[in-house]
Amino acid sequence: MNKIQMVDLKGQFDKIKDEVNASIQEVLETTAFINGPKVHQFQKNLEDYLGVKHVIPCANGTDALQIAMMGLGLKAGDEVITADFTFAATVEVIALLHLTPVLVDVNPDDFNISIEAIKKAITPKTKAIVPVHLFGKCADMEAIMDIAKEHNLYVIEDNAQAIGANYTFKNGKKAKAGTIGHVASTSFFPSKNLGCYGDGGAIFTNDDALAHTIRGIVNHGMYIRYHHDVVGVNSRLDSMQAAVLDAKLPNLDTYNKARQLAAKKYNNAFKNEKNIITPIGNSSCNGICDTCDCHVFHQYTLRVKGVDRDALASYLNDNGIPCGVYYPIPLHKQKAYLDSRYNEEDFVVTNQLVKDVISLPMHTELDDEQIEFITSKVKKFING
Ligand SMILES: *Cc1c(COP(=O)(O)O)cnc(C)c1O
């Protein structure tokens, strides 16, 4: 059996070496390292893939979030609602811009921001909601857009983990995650579903005026060279990374399918385990996404009940199975983001999830033998 890895970038690279090398070689030959034709080519191809009017590439997913918020003109003191159970980047940029983060609880079943909790958190100062499509599953965007409309709020989708996922509206219409809100951010960190070989990110929007504003912000606030109309930043996707991404983009659907297939095999192996709760998709796909692509399994995350999760993690590690705990501490309990306005009763789900969750290896190269080994070890630990 091949050594099990949390993410197998080498195995994936070996299969696309020729395309990636050729694409990088083009950049080297043209020496157009910054904002070269590769960046524009990738931007165009990603716009077509997503069905979104504007993709604005930038340096990483954290910058993408910050720039999206700057582009919307959010002001110091504006309240921004986001999920308590996510990676810190989301709340970090809110705080950096002197906006007020308002963390709210999530759903126990799909780990995404709770609609009820959003409603409860809205005040006259609320200006935006940032749903994070956690672990590859799109948050309930239809409900979120309804709330936003009612209260005149912006919606910024943090799509770092769900690129390629579909969201299905009640009327059957589908849209790609990251194309539904006013603006979205994504990350091309190597381990993301569409990862480059360094740092990278992008902002998506269907709003022409906002896209124009953002294109200036990523480039020092310049719309005309050496004319600085707004305060900007320097945040670019470099051409080498664009070359990698443009070579990988045609494989994104295949990669997401491979993740879904691995998730389906995991789900099947655990279906009779009373102490394991497997991740879910939509009711229509039963969490296996054969039909709807609602979940692209950036992570495959279990909840374990009546089991010492940390002991399970050590046992798996001892057996050569890497695993992860995303995330071990709710954001509202992180020192940097403590706020006396929070009540523990408002974070019942997150406070429980941080104790129960464990993410198993998930990537495009997992084989049956590895999945069988991983699931048998998990079951052996749980059932003694
Ligand atoms: C990875 C990630 C980010 C940050 O992306 P970087 O490219 O590492 O800056 C932001 N939000 C979420 C949910 C992420 O998973």
Coordinates of C-alpha atoms and ligand atoms in Angstrom, one line a residue:
M1 CA 0.0 0.0 0.0
N2 CA 1.2 3.5 -0.8
K3 CA 2.0 5.7 2.2
I4 CA -1.2 7.5 3.3
Q5 CA -1.1 11.2 3.2
M6 CA -3.5 13.9 4.3
V7 CA -3.1 15.5 0.9
D8 CA -1.1 13.9 -1.9
L9 CA 0.2 16.7 -4.1
K10 CA 3.1 14.7 -5.5
G11 CA 0.8 11.9 -6.7
Q12 CA -1.4 14.4 -8.4
F13 CA 1.5 16.3 -9.9
D14 CA 3.0 13.2 -11.4
K15 CA -0.1 12.8 -13.6
I16 CA -0.2 16.3 -14.9
K17 CA 3.6 17.0 -15.0
D18 CA 3.7 17.6 -18.8
E19 CA 0.9 20.2 -18.9
V20 CA 2.2 22.0 -15.8
N21 CA 5.7 22.1 -17.0
A22 CA 4.7 23.3 -20.4
S23 CA 2.6 26.1 -18.9
I24 CA 5.4 27.2 -16.6
Q25 CA 7.8 27.1 -19.5
E26 CA 5.7 29.5 -21.4
V27 CA 6.0 32.0 -18.6
L28 CA 9.8 31.5 -18.4
E29 CA 10.1 32.1 -22.2
T30 CA 8.1 35.3 -22.1
T31 CA 9.5 36.5 -18.8
A32 CA 6.1 38.1 -18.2
F33 CA 6.3 37.3 -14.5
I34 CA 3.9 39.9 -13.2
N35 CA 0.4 40.3 -14.7
G36 CA 1.5 38.4 -17.8
P37 CA -0.7 36.8 -20.4
K38 CA -1.0 33.6 -18.3
V39 CA -2.7 35.5 -15.5
H40 CA -5.3 36.9 -18.0
Q41 CA -5.7 33.5 -19.6
F42 CA -6.4 31.8 -16.3
Q43 CA -8.8 34.6 -15.2
K44 CA -10.8 34.2 -18.4
N45 CA -10.9 30.4 -18.2
L46 CA -12.0 30.6 -14.5
E47 CA -14.7 33.1 -15.4
D48 CA -16.0 30.7 -18.0
Y49 CA -15.9 27.7 -15.7
L50 CA -17.7 29.5 -12.9
G51 CA -20.2 31.4 -15.0
V52 CA -19.3 34.6 -13.3
K53 CA -18.6 38.0 -15.0
H54 CA -15.4 38.9 -13.1
V55 CA -12.6 37.0 -11.6
I56 CA -9.9 39.3 -10.1
P57 CA -6.8 37.3 -9.2
C58 CA -4.8 38.3 -6.2
A59 CA -2.0 37.0 -3.9
N60 CA -3.9 34.7 -1.5
G61 CA -7.3 33.9 -0.1
T62 CA -6.9 36.1 3.0
D63 CA -6.1 39.1 0.8
A64 CA -9.1 38.2 -1.4
L65 CA -11.4 38.5 1.6
Q66 CA -9.9 41.8 2.7
I67 CA -10.0 43.3 -0.7
A68 CA -13.6 42.2 -1.2
M69 CA -14.5 44.1 2.0
M70 CA -12.5 47.1 1.0
G71 CA -14.2 47.1 -2.4
L72 CA -17.6 47.2 -0.7
G73 CA -16.5 50.3 1.2
L74 CA -17.2 48.8 4.6
K75 CA -16.4 51.4 7.3
A76 CA -14.8 51.1 10.8
G77 CA -17.5 50.0 13.3
D78 CA -19.7 48.3 10.7
E79 CA -20.7 44.9 12.0
V80 CA -19.9 41.8 9.9
I81 CA -21.6 38.5 10.8
T82 CA -19.6 35.3 10.2
A83 CA -19.3 31.8 11.4
D84 CA -17.6 30.9 14.7
F85 CA -16.5 27.5 13.3
T86 CA -14.0 28.3 10.6
F87 CA -10.4 29.2 9.8
A88 CA -9.3 32.4 11.4
A89 CA -8.6 34.3 8.2
T90 CA -12.3 35.3 7.9
V91 CA -12.4 37.1 11.2
E92 CA -8.9 38.3 11.0
V93 CA -9.5 40.6 8.0
I94 CA -12.7 41.9 9.5
A95 CA -10.8 42.9 12.6
L96 CA -7.8 44.3 10.5
L97 CA -10.2 46.7 8.7
H98 CA -11.5 47.9 12.1
L99 CA -14.9 46.4 11.3
T100 CA -16.6 44.6 14.1
P101 CA -16.7 40.8 13.8
V102 CA -20.0 39.2 15.0
L103 CA -19.4 35.5 15.3
V104 CA -22.4 33.2 15.3
D105 CA -23.1 29.5 15.7
V106 CA -23.2 26.9 12.9
N107 CA -25.4 24.0 11.9
P108 CA -24.6 20.6 13.5
D109 CA -25.1 18.7 10.3
D110 CA -23.2 20.6 7.6
F111 CA -21.0 22.8 9.8
N112 CA -22.2 25.9 7.9
I113 CA -23.4 29.2 9.4
S114 CA -26.8 28.9 11.0
I115 CA -29.6 30.9 9.4
E116 CA -31.4 31.4 12.8
A117 CA -28.2 32.6 14.4
I118 CA -27.6 35.2 11.6
K119 CA -31.2 36.5 12.1
K120 CA -30.6 36.8 15.8
A121 CA -27.3 38.7 15.4
I122 CA -28.6 41.5 13.1
T123 CA -28.5 45.0 14.5
P124 CA -28.8 48.4 12.9
K125 CA -25.0 48.4 12.5
T126 CA -24.9 45.1 10.6
K127 CA -23.5 45.7 7.1
A128 CA -22.5 42.3 5.8
I129 CA -22.7 38.6 6.2
V130 CA -19.7 36.3 5.4
P131 CA -20.8 32.7 4.9
V132 CA -17.9 30.3 4.7
H133 CA -18.6 27.2 2.5
L134 CA -17.0 25.0 5.0
F135 CA -15.2 21.7 4.0
G136 CA -16.6 22.0 0.5
K137 CA -20.3 22.3 1.0
C138 CA -22.1 25.5 0.0
A139 CA -23.9 27.3 2.9
D140 CA -27.6 27.9 2.5
M141 CA -27.2 30.8 0.1
E142 CA -30.9 31.3 -0.8
A143 CA -31.8 31.9 2.8
I144 CA -28.8 34.1 3.3
M145 CA -29.6 36.2 0.2
D146 CA -33.2 36.6 1.4
I147 CA -32.0 37.9 4.8
A148 CA -29.5 40.2 3.1
K149 CA -32.2 41.7 0.8
E150 CA -34.5 42.2 3.7
H151 CA -31.9 44.0 5.8
N152 CA -29.9 45.6 3.0
L153 CA -26.7 43.8 3.7
Y154 CA -23.8 42.7 1.6
V155 CA -23.0 39.0 1.2
I156 CA -19.3 38.0 0.8
E157 CA -18.9 34.3 0.2
D158 CA -15.6 32.8 1.6
N159 CA -15.3 30.2 -1.1
A160 CA -11.7 29.0 -0.2
Q161 CA -12.9 25.5 0.4
A162 CA -15.7 24.9 -2.1
I163 CA -14.5 25.8 -5.6
G164 CA -16.5 23.9 -8.2
A165 CA -19.4 23.0 -5.8
N166 CA -23.0 23.7 -7.0
Y167 CA -25.7 25.3 -5.1
T168 CA -29.3 24.4 -6.1
F169 CA -32.0 26.9 -5.5
K170 CA -35.6 25.9 -4.5
N171 CA -36.7 26.4 -8.1
G172 CA -34.1 23.9 -9.4
K173 CA -31.7 26.5 -10.8
K174 CA -28.1 25.8 -10.0
A175 CA -25.1 28.2 -9.5
K176 CA -21.5 27.6 -8.6
A177 CA -20.5 28.4 -5.0
G178 CA -18.9 31.9 -5.0
T179 CA -21.2 33.3 -7.7
I180 CA -24.3 33.9 -5.7
G181 CA -23.4 36.7 -3.2
H182 CA -22.4 40.2 -4.0
V183 CA -18.7 39.2 -4.0
A184 CA -16.7 36.1 -3.1
S185 CA -13.1 35.2 -2.3
T186 CA -11.2 32.0 -2.9
S187 CA -7.8 30.6 -2.1
F188 CA -5.4 28.6 -4.3
F189 CA -3.3 27.4 -1.4
P190 CA -1.7 24.1 -2.5
S191 CA -4.0 21.9 -0.5
K192 CA -7.3 23.6 -1.7
N193 CA -9.4 21.8 -4.3
L194 CA -7.8 24.0 -7.0
G195 CA -4.4 24.6 -5.6
C196 CA -1.3 26.3 -7.1
Y197 CA 2.3 25.6 -6.1
G198 CA 2.7 28.5 -3.7
D199 CA 0.2 31.2 -2.6
G200 CA -2.7 32.5 -4.7
G201 CA -6.2 33.8 -4.5
A202 CA -9.0 35.5 -6.3
I203 CA -12.2 37.6 -5.9
F204 CA -15.3 36.9 -7.9
T205 CA -18.2 39.2 -8.6
N206 CA -21.0 39.8 -11.2
D207 CA -21.0 43.5 -10.4
D208 CA -19.2 45.5 -13.0
A209 CA -18.6 48.6 -10.9
L210 CA -17.4 46.6 -7.9
A211 CA -15.1 44.6 -10.2
H212 CA -13.6 47.9 -11.4
T213 CA -13.1 49.2 -7.9
I214 CA -11.4 45.9 -6.9
R215 CA -9.1 45.8 -9.9
G216 CA -7.7 49.2 -8.7
I217 CA -7.5 48.1 -5.0
V218 CA -5.3 45.1 -5.8
N219 CA -2.9 47.4 -7.7
H220 CA -2.2 50.2 -5.2
G221 CA -5.5 51.9 -5.8
M222 CA -4.4 52.8 -9.4
Y223 CA -6.9 53.0 -12.3
I224 CA -4.5 55.1 -14.3
R225 CA -0.8 54.5 -13.9
Y226 CA 0.6 56.6 -11.0
H227 CA -2.8 58.1 -10.2
H228 CA -3.9 56.7 -6.8
D229 CA -7.6 57.2 -6.4
V230 CA -8.2 55.0 -3.4
V231 CA -6.1 53.3 -0.8
G232 CA -5.0 50.0 -2.2
V233 CA -2.7 47.1 -1.6
N234 CA -0.2 45.1 -3.6
S235 CA -1.8 41.8 -4.1
R236 CA -1.1 39.9 -7.3
L237 CA -1.3 36.3 -8.5
D238 CA 2.1 35.8 -10.0
S239 CA 2.3 34.4 -13.5
M240 CA 4.0 31.2 -12.5
Q241 CA 1.1 30.4 -10.2
A242 CA -1.4 31.3 -12.9
A243 CA 0.4 28.9 -15.2
V244 CA 0.0 26.1 -12.7
L245 CA -3.6 26.9 -12.1
D246 CA -4.4 27.2 -15.8
A247 CA -2.9 23.8 -16.4
K248 CA -4.9 22.3 -13.5
L249 CA -8.3 24.0 -14.1
P250 CA -9.4 21.6 -16.8
N251 CA -9.1 18.8 -14.2
L252 CA -11.0 20.5 -11.4
D253 CA -14.3 18.6 -12.0
T254 CA -12.4 15.3 -12.2
Y255 CA -10.6 16.2 -9.0
N256 CA -13.9 17.0 -7.2
K257 CA -15.4 13.8 -8.5
A258 CA -12.5 11.8 -7.1
R259 CA -13.0 13.5 -3.7
Q260 CA -16.8 12.7 -3.9
L261 CA -16.1 9.1 -4.7
A262 CA -13.7 8.8 -1.8
A263 CA -16.3 10.4 0.5
K264 CA -18.9 7.9 -0.8
K265 CA -16.7 5.0 0.1
Y266 CA -16.0 6.4 3.5
N267 CA -19.7 7.0 4.1
N268 CA -20.5 3.4 3.0
A269 CA -17.9 2.0 5.3
F270 CA -19.3 3.9 8.3
K271 CA -23.0 3.6 7.6
N272 CA -23.7 1.1 10.4
E273 CA -21.5 2.8 13.0
K274 CA -23.7 4.3 15.7
N275 CA -20.9 6.4 17.1
I276 CA -19.9 8.0 13.9
I277 CA -21.8 10.8 12.1
T278 CA -20.7 11.1 8.5
P279 CA -20.8 14.4 6.5
I280 CA -24.0 15.2 4.6
G281 CA -24.7 16.9 1.3
N282 CA -28.2 17.8 0.1
S283 CA -31.2 15.6 0.9
S284 CA -31.4 14.8 -2.8
C285 CA -27.9 13.4 -3.1
N286 CA -27.8 11.9 0.4
G287 CA -24.3 13.3 0.9
I288 CA -22.7 11.4 -1.9
C289 CA -23.2 14.0 -4.7
D290 CA -23.6 11.5 -7.5
T291 CA -26.2 13.9 -9.0
C292 CA -25.9 17.4 -7.6
D293 CA -22.2 18.2 -6.9
C294 CA -23.3 20.2 -3.8
H295 CA -20.3 19.0 -1.8
V296 CA -16.7 18.9 -3.1
F297 CA -15.2 17.5 0.1
H298 CA -12.3 19.8 0.7
Q299 CA -12.3 17.9 4.0
Y300 CA -14.0 14.7 4.9
T301 CA -15.0 15.4 8.5
L302 CA -16.6 12.9 10.9
R303 CA -18.2 13.6 14.2
V304 CA -17.5 10.9 16.8
K305 CA -19.7 10.3 19.8
G306 CA -18.9 8.7 23.1
V307 CA -15.3 8.3 21.9
D308 CA -12.1 10.1 23.0
R309 CA -11.5 12.0 19.7
D310 CA -7.9 12.9 20.6
A311 CA -7.1 9.3 21.5
L312 CA -8.6 8.3 18.1
A313 CA -6.4 10.8 16.4
S314 CA -3.2 9.5 18.1
Y315 CA -4.2 5.9 17.4
L316 CA -4.6 6.8 13.7
N317 CA -1.3 8.6 13.6
D318 CA 0.4 5.6 15.3
N319 CA -1.0 3.5 12.5
G320 CA 0.4 5.7 9.8
I321 CA -2.9 7.5 9.1
P322 CA -2.6 11.3 9.2
C323 CA -5.7 13.1 10.3
G324 CA -6.7 16.6 11.3
V325 CA -8.9 18.5 13.8
Y326 CA -10.4 21.4 11.9
Y327 CA -11.0 23.3 14.1
P328 CA -10.0 22.7 17.7
I329 CA -11.0 26.0 19.2
P330 CA -14.0 28.1 18.3
L331 CA -13.1 31.6 17.1
H332 CA -15.0 33.3 19.8
K333 CA -12.6 31.7 22.4
Q334 CA -9.5 32.7 20.6
K335 CA -7.5 35.3 22.5
A336 CA -7.4 37.8 19.6
Y337 CA -11.1 37.8 19.2
L338 CA -12.5 37.6 22.7
D339 CA -15.5 39.9 23.1
S340 CA -17.5 40.4 26.3
R341 CA -20.7 40.6 24.3
Y342 CA -20.6 36.9 23.5
N343 CA -22.7 34.4 25.5
E344 CA -21.7 30.8 25.6
E345 CA -25.3 29.7 25.2
D346 CA -25.1 31.2 21.7
F347 CA -22.4 28.8 20.7
V348 CA -23.7 25.4 21.7
V349 CA -23.0 23.7 18.4
T350 CA -19.5 25.1 17.8
N351 CA -18.5 24.3 21.4
Q352 CA -19.6 20.7 20.8
L353 CA -18.1 20.3 17.3
V354 CA -14.6 21.3 18.4
K355 CA -14.7 18.3 20.7
D356 CA -16.2 15.8 18.2
V357 CA -14.7 16.5 14.8
I358 CA -12.0 14.6 13.1
S359 CA -11.0 14.9 9.4
L360 CA -9.6 11.9 7.6
P361 CA -7.2 11.9 4.6
M362 CA -9.0 13.5 1.6
H363 CA -7.4 14.1 -1.8
T364 CA -7.6 13.2 -5.4
E365 CA -5.3 10.2 -5.2
L366 CA -6.8 8.0 -2.5
D367 CA -7.2 4.4 -3.5
D368 CA -9.5 1.6 -2.3
E369 CA -6.8 -0.2 -0.4
Q370 CA -6.0 3.0 1.6
I371 CA -9.6 3.8 2.3
E372 CA -10.2 0.2 3.5
F373 CA -7.2 0.5 5.8
I374 CA -8.2 3.9 7.2
T375 CA -11.9 2.9 7.8
S376 CA -11.0 -0.4 9.3
K377 CA -8.6 1.3 11.8
V378 CA -11.2 3.9 12.7
K379 CA -13.8 1.2 13.3
K380 CA -11.3 -1.0 15.2
F381 CA -10.6 1.9 17.6
I382 CA -14.2 2.8 18.1
N383 CA -15.5 -0.7 18.6
G384 CA -12.5 -2.0 20.6
Ligands
LIG1 C1 -7.5 28.7 3.2 C2 -8.6 29.5 3.7 C3 -8.5 30.9 3.7 C4 -7.2 31.7 3.4 O1 -6.6 31.4 2.3 P1 -5.0 31.7 2.1 O2 -4.8 31.6 0.6 O3 -4.2 30.7 2.9 O4 -4.8 33.1 2.6 C5 -9.6 31.7 4.1 N1 -10.7 31.1 4.4 C6 -10.9 29.8 4.5 C7 -12.2 29.2 4.9 C8 -9.8 28.9 4.1 O5 -10.0 27.6 4.2

